PDB file of C-alpha atoms in Angstrom:
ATOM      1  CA  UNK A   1       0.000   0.000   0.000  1.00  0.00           C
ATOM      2  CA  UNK A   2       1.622   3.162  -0.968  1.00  0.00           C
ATOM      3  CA  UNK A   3       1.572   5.867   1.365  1.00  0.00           C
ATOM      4  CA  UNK A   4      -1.076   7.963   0.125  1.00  0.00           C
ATOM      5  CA  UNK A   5      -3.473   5.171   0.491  1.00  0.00           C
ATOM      6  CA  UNK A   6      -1.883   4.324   3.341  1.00  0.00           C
ATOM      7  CA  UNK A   7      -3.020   8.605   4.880  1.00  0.00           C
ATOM      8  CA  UNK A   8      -6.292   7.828   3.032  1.00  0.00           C
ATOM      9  CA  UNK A   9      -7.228   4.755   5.344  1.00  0.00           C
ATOM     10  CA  UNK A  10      -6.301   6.498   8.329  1.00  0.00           C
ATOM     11  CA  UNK A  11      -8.020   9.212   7.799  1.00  0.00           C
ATOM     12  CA  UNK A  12     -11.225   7.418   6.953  1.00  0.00           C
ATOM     13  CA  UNK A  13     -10.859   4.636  10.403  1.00  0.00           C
ATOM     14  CA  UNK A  14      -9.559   7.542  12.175  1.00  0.00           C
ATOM     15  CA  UNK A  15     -13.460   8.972  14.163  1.00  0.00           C
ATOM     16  CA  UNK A  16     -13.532  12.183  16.416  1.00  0.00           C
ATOM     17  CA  UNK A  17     -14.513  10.610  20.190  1.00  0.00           C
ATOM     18  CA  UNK A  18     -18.619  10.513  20.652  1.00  0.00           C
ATOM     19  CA  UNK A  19     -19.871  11.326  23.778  1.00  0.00           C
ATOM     20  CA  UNK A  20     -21.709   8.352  25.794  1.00  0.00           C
ATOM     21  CA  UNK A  21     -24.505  11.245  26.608  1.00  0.00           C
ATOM     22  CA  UNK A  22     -24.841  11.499  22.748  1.00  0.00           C
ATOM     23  CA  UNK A  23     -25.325   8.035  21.881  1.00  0.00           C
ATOM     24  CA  UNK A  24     -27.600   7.417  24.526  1.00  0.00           C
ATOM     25  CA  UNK A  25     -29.987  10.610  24.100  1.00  0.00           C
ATOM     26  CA  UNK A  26     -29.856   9.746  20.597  1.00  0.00           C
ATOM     27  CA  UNK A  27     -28.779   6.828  19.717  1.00  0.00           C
ATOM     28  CA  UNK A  28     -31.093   6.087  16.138  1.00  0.00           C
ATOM     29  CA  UNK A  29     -28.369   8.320  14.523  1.00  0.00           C
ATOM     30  CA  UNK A  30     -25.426   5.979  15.604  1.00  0.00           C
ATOM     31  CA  UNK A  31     -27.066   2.505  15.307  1.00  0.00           C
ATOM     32  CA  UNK A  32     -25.489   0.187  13.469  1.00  0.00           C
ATOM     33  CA  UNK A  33     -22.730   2.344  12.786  1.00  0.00           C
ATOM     34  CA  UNK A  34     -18.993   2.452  13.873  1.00  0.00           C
ATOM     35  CA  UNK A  35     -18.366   4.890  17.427  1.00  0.00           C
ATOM     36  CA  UNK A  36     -15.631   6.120  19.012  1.00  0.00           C
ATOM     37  CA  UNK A  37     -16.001   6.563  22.941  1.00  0.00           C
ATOM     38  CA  UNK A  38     -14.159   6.967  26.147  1.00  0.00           C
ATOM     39  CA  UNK A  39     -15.169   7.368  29.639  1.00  0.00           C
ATOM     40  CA  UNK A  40     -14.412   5.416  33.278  1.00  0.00           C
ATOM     41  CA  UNK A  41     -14.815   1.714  33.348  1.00  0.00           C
ATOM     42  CA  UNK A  42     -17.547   1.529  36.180  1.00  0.00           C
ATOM     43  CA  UNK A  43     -18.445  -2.287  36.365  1.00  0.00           C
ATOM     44  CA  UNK A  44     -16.511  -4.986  34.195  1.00  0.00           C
ATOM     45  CA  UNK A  45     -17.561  -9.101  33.448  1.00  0.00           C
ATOM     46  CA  UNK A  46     -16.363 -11.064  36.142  1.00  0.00           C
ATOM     47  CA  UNK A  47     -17.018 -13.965  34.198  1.00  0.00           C
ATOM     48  CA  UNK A  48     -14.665 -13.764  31.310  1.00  0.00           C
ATOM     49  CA  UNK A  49     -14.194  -9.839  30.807  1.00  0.00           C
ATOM     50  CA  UNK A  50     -16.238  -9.637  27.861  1.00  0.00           C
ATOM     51  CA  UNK A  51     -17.936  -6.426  28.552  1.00  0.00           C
ATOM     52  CA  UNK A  52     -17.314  -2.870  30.631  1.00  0.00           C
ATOM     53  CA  UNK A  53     -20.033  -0.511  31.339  1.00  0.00           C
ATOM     54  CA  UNK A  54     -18.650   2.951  30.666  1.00  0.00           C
ATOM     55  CA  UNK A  55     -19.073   6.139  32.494  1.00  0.00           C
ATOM     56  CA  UNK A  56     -18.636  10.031  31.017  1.00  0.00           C
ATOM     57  CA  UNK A  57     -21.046  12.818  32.847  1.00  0.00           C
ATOM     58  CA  UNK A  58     -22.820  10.588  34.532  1.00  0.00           C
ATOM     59  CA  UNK A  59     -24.057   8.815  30.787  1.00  0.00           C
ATOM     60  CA  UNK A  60     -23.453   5.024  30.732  1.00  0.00           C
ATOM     61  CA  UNK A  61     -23.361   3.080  27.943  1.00  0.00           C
ATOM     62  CA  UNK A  62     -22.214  -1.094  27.812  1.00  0.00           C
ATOM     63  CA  UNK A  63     -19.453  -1.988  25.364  1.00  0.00           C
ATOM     64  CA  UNK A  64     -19.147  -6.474  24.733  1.00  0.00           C
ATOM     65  CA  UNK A  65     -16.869  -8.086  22.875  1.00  0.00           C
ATOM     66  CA  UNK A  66     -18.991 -10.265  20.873  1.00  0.00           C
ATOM     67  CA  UNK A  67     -16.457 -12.944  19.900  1.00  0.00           C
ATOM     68  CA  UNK A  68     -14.500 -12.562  23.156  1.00  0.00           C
ATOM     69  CA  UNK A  69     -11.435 -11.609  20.921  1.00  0.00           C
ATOM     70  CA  UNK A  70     -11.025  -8.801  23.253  1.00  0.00           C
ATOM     71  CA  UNK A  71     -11.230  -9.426  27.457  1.00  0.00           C
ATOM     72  CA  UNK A  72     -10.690  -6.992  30.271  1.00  0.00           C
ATOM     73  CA  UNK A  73      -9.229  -7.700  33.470  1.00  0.00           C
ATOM     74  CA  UNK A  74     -11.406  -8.556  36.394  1.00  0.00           C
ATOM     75  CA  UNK A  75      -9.692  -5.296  37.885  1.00  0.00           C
ATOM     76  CA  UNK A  76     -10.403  -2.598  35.434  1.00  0.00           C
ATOM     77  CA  UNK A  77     -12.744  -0.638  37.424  1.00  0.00           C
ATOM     78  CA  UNK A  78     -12.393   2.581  38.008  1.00  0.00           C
ATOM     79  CA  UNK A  79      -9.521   3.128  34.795  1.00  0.00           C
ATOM     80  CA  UNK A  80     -10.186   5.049  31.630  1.00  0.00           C
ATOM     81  CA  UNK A  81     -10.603   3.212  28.097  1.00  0.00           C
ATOM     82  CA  UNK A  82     -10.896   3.668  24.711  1.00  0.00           C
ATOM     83  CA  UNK A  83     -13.390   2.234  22.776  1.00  0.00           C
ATOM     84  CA  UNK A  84     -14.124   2.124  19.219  1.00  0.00           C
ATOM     85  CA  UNK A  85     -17.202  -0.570  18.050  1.00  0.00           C
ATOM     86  CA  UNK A  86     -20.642  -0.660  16.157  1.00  0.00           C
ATOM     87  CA  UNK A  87     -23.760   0.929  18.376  1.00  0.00           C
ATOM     88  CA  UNK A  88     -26.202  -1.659  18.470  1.00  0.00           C
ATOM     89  CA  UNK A  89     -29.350  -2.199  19.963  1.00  0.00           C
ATOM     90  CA  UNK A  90     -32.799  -3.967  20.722  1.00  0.00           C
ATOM     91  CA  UNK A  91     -30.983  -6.796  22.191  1.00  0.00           C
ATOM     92  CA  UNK A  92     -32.650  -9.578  24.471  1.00  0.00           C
ATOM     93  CA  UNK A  93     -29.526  -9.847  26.126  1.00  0.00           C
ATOM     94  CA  UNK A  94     -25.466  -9.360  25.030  1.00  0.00           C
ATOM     95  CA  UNK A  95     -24.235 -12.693  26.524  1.00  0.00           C
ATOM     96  CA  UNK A  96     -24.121 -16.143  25.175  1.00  0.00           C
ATOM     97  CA  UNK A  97     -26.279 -19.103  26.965  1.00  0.00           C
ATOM     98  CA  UNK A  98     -23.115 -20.388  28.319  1.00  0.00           C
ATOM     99  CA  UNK A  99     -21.632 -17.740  29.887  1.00  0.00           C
ATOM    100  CA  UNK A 100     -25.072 -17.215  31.893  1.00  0.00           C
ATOM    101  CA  UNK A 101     -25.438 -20.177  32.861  1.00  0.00           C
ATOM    102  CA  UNK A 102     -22.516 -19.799  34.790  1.00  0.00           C
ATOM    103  CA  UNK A 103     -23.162 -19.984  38.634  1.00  0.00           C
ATOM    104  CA  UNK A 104     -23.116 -16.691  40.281  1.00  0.00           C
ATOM    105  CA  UNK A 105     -22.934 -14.517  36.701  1.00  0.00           C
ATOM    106  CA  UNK A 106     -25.425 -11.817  35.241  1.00  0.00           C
ATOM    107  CA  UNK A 107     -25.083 -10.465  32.136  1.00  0.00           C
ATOM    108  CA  UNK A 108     -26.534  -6.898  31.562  1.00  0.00           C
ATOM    109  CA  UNK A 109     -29.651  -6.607  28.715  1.00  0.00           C
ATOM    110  CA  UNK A 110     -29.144  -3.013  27.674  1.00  0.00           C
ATOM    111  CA  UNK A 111     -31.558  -1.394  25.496  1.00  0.00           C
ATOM    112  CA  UNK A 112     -28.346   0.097  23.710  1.00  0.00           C
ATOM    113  CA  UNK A 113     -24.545  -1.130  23.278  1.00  0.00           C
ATOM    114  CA  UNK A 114     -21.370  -1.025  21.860  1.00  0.00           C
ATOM    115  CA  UNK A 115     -20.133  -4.293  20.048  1.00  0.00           C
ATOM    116  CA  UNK A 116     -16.486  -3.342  20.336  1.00  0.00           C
ATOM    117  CA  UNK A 117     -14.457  -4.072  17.879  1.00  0.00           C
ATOM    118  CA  UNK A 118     -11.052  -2.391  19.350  1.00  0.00           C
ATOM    119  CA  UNK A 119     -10.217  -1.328  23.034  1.00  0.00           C
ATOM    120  CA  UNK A 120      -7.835   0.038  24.905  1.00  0.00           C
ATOM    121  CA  UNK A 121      -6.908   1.165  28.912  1.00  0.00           C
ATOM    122  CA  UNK A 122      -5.654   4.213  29.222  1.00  0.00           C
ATOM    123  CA  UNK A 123      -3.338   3.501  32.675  1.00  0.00           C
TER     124      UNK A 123
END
């Protein structure tokens, strides 16, 4: 890839941050499409890290890792993070059958979340 495609593509994947109040006052303009967010990390999975439940002025908003590609650690509350992902919504629940059956785990049902496709912890 030469390097004017190369500026090209970052340009494009490159998205100026969303708030979490935005997305969740108004989240039909988002849906289904890629958002950039970053806030406090307020509750995490403590099953196998699959999802974080963001924080910014007071707005919440649930990020999953469909695939469980990407996992937080059990720890993570309280740090900052970066998350980039596809809004999605009208879900009956984000977790597998599996991973609720597990003794002693809930998985959220938001109305509204962010399948994340990258993440990262800002220490």
């Amino acid at each position: 890839m030469n390097l004017f495609f190369t500026l090209i593509f970052l340009m494009l994947s490159t998205r100026e941050k969303i708030g979490i109040g935005n997305l969740t006052q108004k989240p039909e303009k988002y849906i289904n499409k890629e958002v950039l967010v970053q806030g406090k990390i307020v509750d995490v999975c403590q099953g196998s890290g699959c999802w974080v439940l963001i924080e910014e002025n007071k707005n919440k908003i649930l990020a999953k890792s469909i695939d469980h590609k990407i996992t937080f650690p059990k720890d993570s509350k309280g740090k900052i993070v970066e998350v980039r992902g596809i809004l999605r919504g009208k879900i009956k629940s984000c977790c597998d059958i599996k991973e609720q059956e597990k003794e002693g785990h809930k998985c959220p049902t938001p109305e509204y979340f962010i399948e994340i496709k990258q993440a990262k912890i800002i220490e």
